Amino acid sequence: MLISILVPIYGVEKYIKQCAVSLFEQDYPNIEFIFVNDGSPDKSITILEELIENSYPDLKNRIIIINKKNEGLPMARNTAIQHAKGEYVLNVDSDDWLEKNAISSLVKEIERTGADIVYFDTFKEFKNYKRKTSEKDYHNKDKFIFIRDIINYNTHAYICSKMFRRTLYAENNILVPKYATHEDIVFSTQLVYYANSVSYLHKALYHYRRTNESSITRSNKQKRRYESLKNQLDLYEYYKNHKNADLIKEIKYIIFYIAAKYFQMYDTNILKERSYLKAEIIDSPLIPWNCRVGIIRQIWAKIYLKYFYKKN
């Protein structure tokens, strides 16, 4: 079974060597490695190429390096998967790294279960310590519970902790988010939606670096939440007229209340940009449970939008 490992690269000259070595040293033999240089301004690609030339020349026929202009993380992921030939795909961020037996462990789980998606635990790597993060087990549950929990942050959306069948992406016109902030939510909810089965491997295989000051997660909180919300609303609109709009029935009210919450907290332009939101939030039912926006804030959102909000 051929596995494709996809690695977007931007501004990671401090970390790319550790990442690449962890990939090239995998104990599973049938892997192709696809690196996408998203217009990185530093020496990341030079370091990678020197590492391949000096230490892994025998892998050259299995390594692809794609150079492109900077369009952001989601488009870099999309570019990588367009070039992938593996039956299954794993995304790895270029400042992170894998356990040596990561791919072999995942392949064994795929062979055992035949699942379209295998997701797994991770290590969060801080300066002086690391912490294992365990996932919830959804393999015997309705996939919409999984999707709802991703939207609600009740489980991890990490695209990098999910190995998935490439055809889930290639055959379903997957929406590529515009923004990097929480792009995992957009990708992961769609992949879970299209999957026939998922399997949970209760094993930490991925090291998620939390000390990279230039990473997306360290940028301005207000900007990140605004971009995250716009990604989620794009997902809603993508599915709104979909022939199988079940996903929207499950998550749209949660997204609406998140929109109202962010608008009140940050005075964003969401309701000006998407005029339909005001009426749909006012008319949406309250969600006492399974919504990360509390019931009091939901009620206030309706009152505020109906009686106090004025469009400039």
PDB file of C-alpha atoms in Angstrom:
ATOM      1  CA  MET A   1       0.000   0.000   0.000  1.00  0.00           C
ATOM      2  CA  LEU A   2       1.463   3.337  -1.072  1.00  0.00           C
ATOM      3  CA  ILE A   3       1.194   6.161   1.479  1.00  0.00           C
ATOM      4  CA  SER A   4       1.622   9.820   0.569  1.00  0.00           C
ATOM      5  CA  ILE A   5       3.040  12.187   3.178  1.00  0.00           C
ATOM      6  CA  LEU A   6       2.268  15.824   2.382  1.00  0.00           C
ATOM      7  CA  VAL A   7       4.339  18.656   3.852  1.00  0.00           C
ATOM      8  CA  PRO A   8       3.654  22.385   3.232  1.00  0.00           C
ATOM      9  CA  ILE A   9       6.742  24.523   3.853  1.00  0.00           C
ATOM     10  CA  TYR A  10       6.922  28.172   4.854  1.00  0.00           C
ATOM     11  CA  GLY A  11       9.435  29.844   7.159  1.00  0.00           C
ATOM     12  CA  VAL A  12      10.620  26.720   9.007  1.00  0.00           C
ATOM     13  CA  GLU A  13      14.384  26.731   8.508  1.00  0.00           C
ATOM     14  CA  LYS A  14      14.820  26.011  12.244  1.00  0.00           C
ATOM     15  CA  TYR A  15      12.611  22.939  12.129  1.00  0.00           C
ATOM     16  CA  ILE A  16      12.512  21.396   8.642  1.00  0.00           C
ATOM     17  CA  LYS A  17      15.472  19.080   9.213  1.00  0.00           C
ATOM     18  CA  GLN A  18      13.946  17.413  12.263  1.00  0.00           C
ATOM     19  CA  CYS A  19      10.641  17.053  10.443  1.00  0.00           C
ATOM     20  CA  ALA A  20      12.156  15.589   7.270  1.00  0.00           C
ATOM     21  CA  VAL A  21      14.428  13.157   9.117  1.00  0.00           C
ATOM     22  CA  SER A  22      11.428  11.803  11.030  1.00  0.00           C
ATOM     23  CA  LEU A  23       9.703  11.154   7.698  1.00  0.00           C
ATOM     24  CA  PHE A  24      12.661   9.654   5.867  1.00  0.00           C
ATOM     25  CA  GLU A  25      13.421   7.350   8.820  1.00  0.00           C
ATOM     26  CA  GLN A  26       9.982   5.750   8.891  1.00  0.00           C
ATOM     27  CA  ASP A  27      10.100   1.963   9.254  1.00  0.00           C
ATOM     28  CA  TYR A  28       7.429   1.527   6.568  1.00  0.00           C
ATOM     29  CA  PRO A  29       9.007   1.226   3.103  1.00  0.00           C
ATOM     30  CA  ASN A  30       6.286   2.259   0.643  1.00  0.00           C
ATOM     31  CA  ILE A  31       5.991   6.034   1.078  1.00  0.00           C
ATOM     32  CA  GLU A  32       6.109   8.980  -1.312  1.00  0.00           C
ATOM     33  CA  PHE A  33       7.080  12.353   0.142  1.00  0.00           C
ATOM     34  CA  ILE A  34       5.574  15.533  -1.300  1.00  0.00           C
ATOM     35  CA  PHE A  35       6.944  18.867  -0.085  1.00  0.00           C
ATOM     36  CA  VAL A  36       5.279  22.104  -1.194  1.00  0.00           C
ATOM     37  CA  ASN A  37       7.386  25.247  -0.969  1.00  0.00           C
ATOM     38  CA  ASP A  38       4.712  27.903  -0.442  1.00  0.00           C
ATOM     39  CA  GLY A  39       7.021  30.743  -1.431  1.00  0.00           C
ATOM     40  CA  SER A  40       9.081  30.373   1.738  1.00  0.00           C
ATOM     41  CA  PRO A  41      11.369  33.416   2.174  1.00  0.00           C
ATOM     42  CA  ASP A  42      14.047  31.652   4.231  1.00  0.00           C
ATOM     43  CA  LYS A  43      16.461  28.734   3.687  1.00  0.00           C
ATOM     44  CA  SER A  44      13.968  25.951   4.394  1.00  0.00           C
ATOM     45  CA  ILE A  45      14.123  24.423   0.913  1.00  0.00           C
ATOM     46  CA  THR A  46      17.900  24.699   0.696  1.00  0.00           C
ATOM     47  CA  ILE A  47      18.231  22.853   4.007  1.00  0.00           C
ATOM     48  CA  LEU A  48      15.814  20.181   2.832  1.00  0.00           C
ATOM     49  CA  GLU A  49      17.584  19.687  -0.497  1.00  0.00           C
ATOM     50  CA  GLU A  50      20.994  19.456   1.182  1.00  0.00           C
ATOM     51  CA  LEU A  51      19.645  16.900   3.647  1.00  0.00           C
ATOM     52  CA  ILE A  52      18.299  14.751   0.823  1.00  0.00           C
ATOM     53  CA  GLU A  53      21.493  15.032  -1.211  1.00  0.00           C
ATOM     54  CA  ASN A  54      23.865  14.309   1.677  1.00  0.00           C
ATOM     55  CA  SER A  55      21.929  11.783   3.753  1.00  0.00           C
ATOM     56  CA  TYR A  56      19.057  10.291   1.745  1.00  0.00           C
ATOM     57  CA  PRO A  57      20.051  10.145  -1.936  1.00  0.00           C
ATOM     58  CA  ASP A  58      18.468   6.693  -2.234  1.00  0.00           C
ATOM     59  CA  LEU A  59      15.045   8.263  -1.565  1.00  0.00           C
ATOM     60  CA  LYS A  60      15.231  10.826  -4.375  1.00  0.00           C
ATOM     61  CA  ASN A  61      12.922   8.874  -6.668  1.00  0.00           C
ATOM     62  CA  ARG A  62      10.231   8.980  -3.953  1.00  0.00           C
ATOM     63  CA  ILE A  63      10.549  12.672  -3.104  1.00  0.00           C
ATOM     64  CA  ILE A  64       8.734  15.505  -4.894  1.00  0.00           C
ATOM     65  CA  ILE A  65       9.446  19.167  -4.145  1.00  0.00           C
ATOM     66  CA  ILE A  66       6.938  21.617  -5.599  1.00  0.00           C
ATOM     67  CA  ASN A  67       7.782  25.312  -5.702  1.00  0.00           C
ATOM     68  CA  LYS A  68       4.898  27.770  -5.897  1.00  0.00           C
ATOM     69  CA  LYS A  69       4.021  31.348  -5.011  1.00  0.00           C
ATOM     70  CA  ASN A  70       2.746  31.994  -1.517  1.00  0.00           C
ATOM     71  CA  GLU A  71      -1.002  31.371  -1.280  1.00  0.00           C
ATOM     72  CA  GLY A  72      -1.279  30.177   2.307  1.00  0.00           C
ATOM     73  CA  LEU A  73      -1.429  26.858   4.117  1.00  0.00           C
ATOM     74  CA  PRO A  74      -4.777  25.530   2.803  1.00  0.00           C
ATOM     75  CA  MET A  75      -3.771  25.985  -0.842  1.00  0.00           C
ATOM     76  CA  ALA A  76      -0.377  24.410  -0.143  1.00  0.00           C
ATOM     77  CA  ARG A  77      -2.147  21.340   1.255  1.00  0.00           C
ATOM     78  CA  ASN A  78      -4.418  21.288  -1.780  1.00  0.00           C
ATOM     79  CA  THR A  79      -1.449  21.483  -4.147  1.00  0.00           C
ATOM     80  CA  ALA A  80       0.248  18.595  -2.379  1.00  0.00           C
ATOM     81  CA  ILE A  81      -2.752  16.290  -2.537  1.00  0.00           C
ATOM     82  CA  GLN A  82      -3.281  17.062  -6.220  1.00  0.00           C
ATOM     83  CA  HIS A  83       0.132  15.472  -6.835  1.00  0.00           C
ATOM     84  CA  ALA A  84      -0.339  12.518  -4.467  1.00  0.00           C
ATOM     85  CA  LYS A  85      -0.663   8.969  -5.764  1.00  0.00           C
ATOM     86  CA  GLY A  86      -0.929   7.074  -2.477  1.00  0.00           C
ATOM     87  CA  GLU A  87      -3.986   5.109  -1.486  1.00  0.00           C
ATOM     88  CA  TYR A  88      -3.902   6.946   1.840  1.00  0.00           C
ATOM     89  CA  VAL A  89      -2.611  10.397   2.714  1.00  0.00           C
ATOM     90  CA  LEU A  90      -1.104  11.937   5.846  1.00  0.00           C
ATOM     91  CA  ASN A  91      -0.495  15.666   6.275  1.00  0.00           C
ATOM     92  CA  VAL A  92       2.517  16.715   8.354  1.00  0.00           C
ATOM     93  CA  ASP A  93       3.257  20.332   9.242  1.00  0.00           C
ATOM     94  CA  SER A  94       6.883  21.202   8.592  1.00  0.00           C
ATOM     95  CA  ASP A  95       7.659  22.307  12.145  1.00  0.00           C
ATOM     96  CA  ASP A  96       6.361  19.014  13.593  1.00  0.00           C
ATOM     97  CA  TRP A  97       7.597  15.422  13.433  1.00  0.00           C
ATOM     98  CA  LEU A  98       6.478  11.775  13.542  1.00  0.00           C
ATOM     99  CA  GLU A  99       7.278   8.774  15.650  1.00  0.00           C
ATOM    100  CA  LYS A 100       9.437   6.337  13.648  1.00  0.00           C
ATOM    101  CA  ASN A 101       6.680   3.705  13.537  1.00  0.00           C
ATOM    102  CA  ALA A 102       3.850   6.125  12.744  1.00  0.00           C
ATOM    103  CA  ILE A 103       3.124   5.004   9.186  1.00  0.00           C
ATOM    104  CA  SER A 104       3.552   1.287   9.859  1.00  0.00           C
ATOM    105  CA  SER A 105       1.183   1.546  12.849  1.00  0.00           C
ATOM    106  CA  LEU A 106      -1.437   3.343  10.760  1.00  0.00           C
ATOM    107  CA  VAL A 107      -1.150   0.898   7.870  1.00  0.00           C
ATOM    108  CA  LYS A 108      -1.698  -2.032  10.267  1.00  0.00           C
ATOM    109  CA  GLU A 109      -4.836  -0.339  11.573  1.00  0.00           C
ATOM    110  CA  ILE A 110      -6.093   0.251   8.027  1.00  0.00           C
ATOM    111  CA  GLU A 111      -5.440  -3.371   7.111  1.00  0.00           C
ATOM    112  CA  ARG A 112      -7.262  -4.504  10.255  1.00  0.00           C
ATOM    113  CA  THR A 113     -10.316  -2.272   9.864  1.00  0.00           C
ATOM    114  CA  GLY A 114     -10.507  -1.093   6.244  1.00  0.00           C
ATOM    115  CA  ALA A 115     -11.438   2.347   7.585  1.00  0.00           C
ATOM    116  CA  ASP A 116     -11.470   5.393   5.308  1.00  0.00           C
ATOM    117  CA  ILE A 117      -9.971   7.496   8.112  1.00  0.00           C
ATOM    118  CA  VAL A 118      -7.675   6.445  10.934  1.00  0.00           C
ATOM    119  CA  TYR A 119      -7.108   9.129  13.548  1.00  0.00           C
ATOM    120  CA  PHE A 120      -4.706   8.959  16.452  1.00  0.00           C
ATOM    121  CA  ASP A 121      -3.232  10.675  19.508  1.00  0.00           C
ATOM    122  CA  THR A 122      -0.547  13.357  19.519  1.00  0.00           C
ATOM    123  CA  PHE A 123       2.161  14.832  21.711  1.00  0.00           C
ATOM    124  CA  LYS A 124       2.110  18.585  22.282  1.00  0.00           C
ATOM    125  CA  GLU A 125       5.736  19.678  22.531  1.00  0.00           C
ATOM    126  CA  PHE A 126       6.502  22.644  24.780  1.00  0.00           C
ATOM    127  CA  LYS A 127       9.883  24.096  25.649  1.00  0.00           C
ATOM    128  CA  ASN A 128      10.652  21.932  28.669  1.00  0.00           C
ATOM    129  CA  TYR A 129       8.013  19.241  28.562  1.00  0.00           C
ATOM    130  CA  LYS A 130       5.529  17.418  26.371  1.00  0.00           C
ATOM    131  CA  ARG A 131       1.931  16.411  26.960  1.00  0.00           C
ATOM    132  CA  LYS A 132       0.045  13.562  25.367  1.00  0.00           C
ATOM    133  CA  THR A 133      -3.323  14.535  23.925  1.00  0.00           C
ATOM    134  CA  SER A 134      -5.822  11.704  23.578  1.00  0.00           C
ATOM    135  CA  GLU A 135      -8.737  11.724  21.172  1.00  0.00           C
ATOM    136  CA  LYS A 136     -12.320  10.558  21.692  1.00  0.00           C
ATOM    137  CA  ASP A 137     -13.464   7.297  20.135  1.00  0.00           C
ATOM    138  CA  TYR A 138     -16.086   7.819  17.411  1.00  0.00           C
ATOM    139  CA  HIS A 139     -15.717   4.601  15.421  1.00  0.00           C
ATOM    140  CA  ASN A 140     -19.072   3.194  16.551  1.00  0.00           C
ATOM    141  CA  LYS A 141     -20.934   6.510  16.647  1.00  0.00           C
ATOM    142  CA  ASP A 142     -22.934   8.483  14.110  1.00  0.00           C
ATOM    143  CA  LYS A 143     -20.404  10.507  12.113  1.00  0.00           C
ATOM    144  CA  PHE A 144     -22.468  13.645  12.636  1.00  0.00           C
ATOM    145  CA  ILE A 145     -21.624  13.468  16.342  1.00  0.00           C
ATOM    146  CA  PHE A 146     -17.958  13.550  15.311  1.00  0.00           C
ATOM    147  CA  ILE A 147     -18.600  16.510  12.990  1.00  0.00           C
ATOM    148  CA  ARG A 148     -20.598  18.403  15.617  1.00  0.00           C
ATOM    149  CA  ASP A 149     -17.862  17.879  18.195  1.00  0.00           C
ATOM    150  CA  ILE A 150     -15.232  19.204  15.772  1.00  0.00           C
ATOM    151  CA  ILE A 151     -17.279  22.370  15.206  1.00  0.00           C
ATOM    152  CA  ASN A 152     -17.790  22.719  18.963  1.00  0.00           C
ATOM    153  CA  TYR A 153     -14.112  22.145  19.824  1.00  0.00           C
ATOM    154  CA  ASN A 154     -15.180  19.101  21.856  1.00  0.00           C
ATOM    155  CA  THR A 155     -12.654  17.044  19.935  1.00  0.00           C
ATOM    156  CA  HIS A 156      -9.575  17.899  17.910  1.00  0.00           C
ATOM    157  CA  ALA A 157      -9.975  18.920  14.292  1.00  0.00           C
ATOM    158  CA  TYR A 158      -6.262  18.332  13.557  1.00  0.00           C
ATOM    159  CA  ILE A 159      -5.900  17.318   9.917  1.00  0.00           C
ATOM    160  CA  CYS A 160      -2.406  16.086  10.768  1.00  0.00           C
ATOM    161  CA  SER A 161      -3.731  13.439  13.175  1.00  0.00           C
ATOM    162  CA  LYS A 162      -5.903  11.803  10.523  1.00  0.00           C
ATOM    163  CA  MET A 163      -4.690   9.471   7.788  1.00  0.00           C
ATOM    164  CA  PHE A 164      -7.408   9.329   5.163  1.00  0.00           C
ATOM    165  CA  ARG A 165      -8.201   7.541   1.925  1.00  0.00           C
ATOM    166  CA  ARG A 166      -7.109   9.832  -0.906  1.00  0.00           C
ATOM    167  CA  THR A 167     -10.340   9.301  -2.873  1.00  0.00           C
ATOM    168  CA  LEU A 168     -12.317  11.032  -0.098  1.00  0.00           C
ATOM    169  CA  TYR A 169     -10.582  14.203  -1.229  1.00  0.00           C
ATOM    170  CA  ALA A 170     -10.120  13.502  -4.919  1.00  0.00           C
ATOM    171  CA  GLU A 171     -13.695  12.436  -5.682  1.00  0.00           C
ATOM    172  CA  ASN A 172     -15.787  14.834  -3.598  1.00  0.00           C
ATOM    173  CA  ASN A 173     -14.958  18.384  -4.688  1.00  0.00           C
ATOM    174  CA  ILE A 174     -13.622  19.285  -1.259  1.00  0.00           C
ATOM    175  CA  LEU A 175     -13.924  22.962  -0.316  1.00  0.00           C
ATOM    176  CA  VAL A 176     -10.474  24.471   0.272  1.00  0.00           C
ATOM    177  CA  PRO A 177     -10.712  27.145   2.995  1.00  0.00           C
ATOM    178  CA  LYS A 178      -9.508  30.654   2.208  1.00  0.00           C
ATOM    179  CA  TYR A 179      -7.759  31.178   5.533  1.00  0.00           C
ATOM    180  CA  ALA A 180      -5.238  29.166   7.517  1.00  0.00           C
ATOM    181  CA  THR A 181      -6.901  29.747  10.879  1.00  0.00           C
ATOM    182  CA  HIS A 182      -8.734  26.556  11.864  1.00  0.00           C
ATOM    183  CA  GLU A 183      -8.533  25.277   8.301  1.00  0.00           C
ATOM    184  CA  ASP A 184      -8.489  21.853   9.964  1.00  0.00           C
ATOM    185  CA  ILE A 185     -12.172  22.304  10.847  1.00  0.00           C
ATOM    186  CA  VAL A 186     -13.145  22.801   7.213  1.00  0.00           C
ATOM    187  CA  PHE A 187     -11.034  19.921   5.911  1.00  0.00           C
ATOM    188  CA  SER A 188     -11.790  17.462   8.722  1.00  0.00           C
ATOM    189  CA  THR A 189     -15.557  17.931   8.814  1.00  0.00           C
ATOM    190  CA  GLN A 190     -15.789  17.294   5.076  1.00  0.00           C
ATOM    191  CA  LEU A 191     -13.556  14.217   5.181  1.00  0.00           C
ATOM    192  CA  VAL A 192     -15.534  12.730   8.063  1.00  0.00           C
ATOM    193  CA  TYR A 193     -18.776  13.525   6.244  1.00  0.00           C
ATOM    194  CA  TYR A 194     -17.714  11.594   3.155  1.00  0.00           C
ATOM    195  CA  ALA A 195     -16.082   8.690   5.014  1.00  0.00           C
ATOM    196  CA  ASN A 196     -17.932   5.399   5.275  1.00  0.00           C
ATOM    197  CA  SER A 197     -15.989   4.432   8.389  1.00  0.00           C
ATOM    198  CA  VAL A 198     -13.452   5.823  10.829  1.00  0.00           C
ATOM    199  CA  SER A 199     -11.114   4.078  13.233  1.00  0.00           C
ATOM    200  CA  TYR A 200      -9.352   5.409  16.307  1.00  0.00           C
ATOM    201  CA  LEU A 201      -5.809   4.231  17.033  1.00  0.00           C
ATOM    202  CA  HIS A 202      -5.175   5.013  20.691  1.00  0.00           C
ATOM    203  CA  LYS A 203      -1.491   5.689  20.165  1.00  0.00           C
ATOM    204  CA  ALA A 204       0.485   8.966  20.084  1.00  0.00           C
ATOM    205  CA  LEU A 205       2.321   9.131  16.752  1.00  0.00           C
ATOM    206  CA  TYR A 206       2.627  12.851  16.000  1.00  0.00           C
ATOM    207  CA  HIS A 207       4.648  15.569  17.744  1.00  0.00           C
ATOM    208  CA  TYR A 208       2.932  18.953  17.544  1.00  0.00           C
ATOM    209  CA  ARG A 209       5.389  21.781  18.227  1.00  0.00           C
ATOM    210  CA  ARG A 210       4.022  24.517  20.465  1.00  0.00           C
ATOM    211  CA  THR A 211       7.149  26.684  20.603  1.00  0.00           C
ATOM    212  CA  ASN A 212       7.167  28.103  17.073  1.00  0.00           C
ATOM    213  CA  GLU A 213       6.445  31.793  17.629  1.00  0.00           C
ATOM    214  CA  SER A 214       5.649  32.359  13.947  1.00  0.00           C
ATOM    215  CA  SER A 215       2.978  29.665  13.734  1.00  0.00           C
ATOM    216  CA  ILE A 216      -0.640  30.436  12.896  1.00  0.00           C
ATOM    217  CA  THR A 217      -1.774  29.657  16.429  1.00  0.00           C
ATOM    218  CA  ARG A 218       0.389  32.467  17.844  1.00  0.00           C
ATOM    219  CA  SER A 219      -1.060  35.273  15.702  1.00  0.00           C
ATOM    220  CA  ASN A 220      -3.631  37.916  16.714  1.00  0.00           C
ATOM    221  CA  LYS A 221      -6.585  36.272  18.497  1.00  0.00           C
ATOM    222  CA  GLN A 222      -9.265  38.570  17.092  1.00  0.00           C
ATOM    223  CA  LYS A 223      -7.979  38.129  13.544  1.00  0.00           C
ATOM    224  CA  ARG A 224      -7.773  34.352  13.976  1.00  0.00           C
ATOM    225  CA  ARG A 225     -11.328  34.039  15.276  1.00  0.00           C
ATOM    226  CA  TYR A 226     -12.660  36.248  12.497  1.00  0.00           C
ATOM    227  CA  GLU A 227     -10.909  34.159   9.841  1.00  0.00           C
ATOM    228  CA  SER A 228     -12.006  30.925  11.506  1.00  0.00           C
ATOM    229  CA  LEU A 229     -15.608  32.077  11.450  1.00  0.00           C
ATOM    230  CA  LYS A 230     -15.422  33.051   7.785  1.00  0.00           C
ATOM    231  CA  ASN A 231     -14.008  29.616   6.974  1.00  0.00           C
ATOM    232  CA  GLN A 232     -16.922  27.981   8.778  1.00  0.00           C
ATOM    233  CA  LEU A 233     -19.499  30.195   7.080  1.00  0.00           C
ATOM    234  CA  ASP A 234     -17.960  29.330   3.716  1.00  0.00           C
ATOM    235  CA  LEU A 235     -18.423  25.672   4.655  1.00  0.00           C
ATOM    236  CA  TYR A 236     -22.067  26.357   5.541  1.00  0.00           C
ATOM    237  CA  GLU A 237     -22.692  28.112   2.238  1.00  0.00           C
ATOM    238  CA  TYR A 238     -20.910  25.329   0.341  1.00  0.00           C
ATOM    239  CA  TYR A 239     -23.322  22.780   1.754  1.00  0.00           C
ATOM    240  CA  LYS A 240     -26.439  24.943   1.810  1.00  0.00           C
ATOM    241  CA  ASN A 241     -27.632  23.766  -1.602  1.00  0.00           C
ATOM    242  CA  HIS A 242     -25.760  20.474  -1.559  1.00  0.00           C
ATOM    243  CA  LYS A 243     -27.747  17.451  -2.742  1.00  0.00           C
ATOM    244  CA  ASN A 244     -27.039  15.861   0.657  1.00  0.00           C
ATOM    245  CA  ALA A 245     -27.281  18.802   3.038  1.00  0.00           C
ATOM    246  CA  ASP A 246     -27.355  16.668   6.199  1.00  0.00           C
ATOM    247  CA  LEU A 247     -24.151  18.263   7.439  1.00  0.00           C
ATOM    248  CA  ILE A 248     -25.760  21.684   7.521  1.00  0.00           C
ATOM    249  CA  LYS A 249     -28.773  20.421   9.445  1.00  0.00           C
ATOM    250  CA  GLU A 250     -26.402  19.289  12.144  1.00  0.00           C
ATOM    251  CA  ILE A 251     -24.095  22.298  12.434  1.00  0.00           C
ATOM    252  CA  LYS A 252     -25.660  25.418  10.956  1.00  0.00           C
ATOM    253  CA  TYR A 253     -27.263  26.723  14.148  1.00  0.00           C
ATOM    254  CA  ILE A 254     -24.009  26.311  16.038  1.00  0.00           C
ATOM    255  CA  ILE A 255     -22.201  28.298  13.342  1.00  0.00           C
ATOM    256  CA  PHE A 256     -24.865  31.014  13.446  1.00  0.00           C
ATOM    257  CA  TYR A 257     -24.493  31.485  17.185  1.00  0.00           C
ATOM    258  CA  ILE A 258     -20.724  31.564  16.860  1.00  0.00           C
ATOM    259  CA  ALA A 259     -21.205  34.323  14.283  1.00  0.00           C
ATOM    260  CA  ALA A 260     -23.402  36.291  16.671  1.00  0.00           C
ATOM    261  CA  LYS A 261     -20.965  35.770  19.542  1.00  0.00           C
ATOM    262  CA  TYR A 262     -17.954  36.987  17.565  1.00  0.00           C
ATOM    263  CA  PHE A 263     -19.861  39.933  16.194  1.00  0.00           C
ATOM    264  CA  GLN A 264     -20.803  41.101  19.697  1.00  0.00           C
ATOM    265  CA  MET A 265     -17.325  40.456  21.116  1.00  0.00           C
ATOM    266  CA  TYR A 266     -15.218  41.927  18.342  1.00  0.00           C
ATOM    267  CA  ASP A 267     -17.522  44.204  16.315  1.00  0.00           C
ATOM    268  CA  THR A 268     -16.615  42.402  13.115  1.00  0.00           C
ATOM    269  CA  ASN A 269     -18.198  43.028   9.743  1.00  0.00           C
ATOM    270  CA  ILE A 270     -19.620  39.528   9.380  1.00  0.00           C
ATOM    271  CA  LEU A 271     -23.263  40.639   9.486  1.00  0.00           C
ATOM    272  CA  LYS A 272     -22.554  43.365   6.948  1.00  0.00           C
ATOM    273  CA  GLU A 273     -20.744  41.000   4.631  1.00  0.00           C
ATOM    274  CA  ARG A 274     -23.377  38.249   4.912  1.00  0.00           C
ATOM    275  CA  SER A 275     -26.725  39.931   5.304  1.00  0.00           C
ATOM    276  CA  TYR A 276     -28.680  36.663   5.571  1.00  0.00           C
ATOM    277  CA  LEU A 277     -27.134  35.961   8.984  1.00  0.00           C
ATOM    278  CA  LYS A 278     -29.225  38.411  11.001  1.00  0.00           C
ATOM    279  CA  ALA A 279     -32.577  36.868  10.072  1.00  0.00           C
ATOM    280  CA  GLU A 280     -31.310  33.298  10.301  1.00  0.00           C
ATOM    281  CA  ILE A 281     -29.839  33.823  13.775  1.00  0.00           C
ATOM    282  CA  ILE A 282     -33.058  35.456  14.989  1.00  0.00           C
ATOM    283  CA  ASP A 283     -35.156  32.589  13.580  1.00  0.00           C
ATOM    284  CA  SER A 284     -32.858  29.743  14.656  1.00  0.00           C
ATOM    285  CA  PRO A 285     -33.874  27.521  17.603  1.00  0.00           C
ATOM    286  CA  LEU A 286     -32.026  27.686  20.891  1.00  0.00           C
ATOM    287  CA  ILE A 287     -29.513  24.892  21.488  1.00  0.00           C
ATOM    288  CA  PRO A 288     -29.452  24.032  25.208  1.00  0.00           C
ATOM    289  CA  TRP A 289     -26.770  21.380  24.729  1.00  0.00           C
ATOM    290  CA  ASN A 290     -24.029  20.537  22.261  1.00  0.00           C
ATOM    291  CA  CYS A 291     -23.239  24.154  21.424  1.00  0.00           C
ATOM    292  CA  ARG A 292     -20.124  25.947  22.595  1.00  0.00           C
ATOM    293  CA  VAL A 293     -22.072  29.213  22.719  1.00  0.00           C
ATOM    294  CA  GLY A 294     -24.036  29.166  25.989  1.00  0.00           C
ATOM    295  CA  ILE A 295     -27.810  29.473  26.152  1.00  0.00           C
ATOM    296  CA  ILE A 296     -27.704  32.950  27.773  1.00  0.00           C
ATOM    297  CA  ARG A 297     -25.499  34.280  24.995  1.00  0.00           C
ATOM    298  CA  GLN A 298     -27.787  32.672  22.399  1.00  0.00           C
ATOM    299  CA  ILE A 299     -30.804  34.467  23.862  1.00  0.00           C
ATOM    300  CA  TRP A 300     -28.912  37.761  24.062  1.00  0.00           C
ATOM    301  CA  ALA A 301     -27.790  37.366  20.427  1.00  0.00           C
ATOM    302  CA  LYS A 302     -31.412  37.156  19.301  1.00  0.00           C
ATOM    303  CA  ILE A 303     -32.462  40.169  21.397  1.00  0.00           C
ATOM    304  CA  TYR A 304     -29.437  42.209  20.336  1.00  0.00           C
ATOM    305  CA  LEU A 305     -29.865  41.526  16.629  1.00  0.00           C
ATOM    306  CA  LYS A 306     -33.630  42.059  16.672  1.00  0.00           C
ATOM    307  CA  TYR A 307     -33.804  45.249  18.691  1.00  0.00           C
ATOM    308  CA  PHE A 308     -30.407  46.890  19.008  1.00  0.00           C
ATOM    309  CA  TYR A 309     -28.204  46.035  16.023  1.00  0.00           C
ATOM    310  CA  LYS A 310     -28.268  48.642  13.288  1.00  0.00           C
ATOM    311  CA  LYS A 311     -26.508  48.044   9.993  1.00  0.00           C
ATOM    312  CA  ASN A 312     -24.276  50.966   9.092  1.00  0.00           C
TER     313      ASN A 312
END
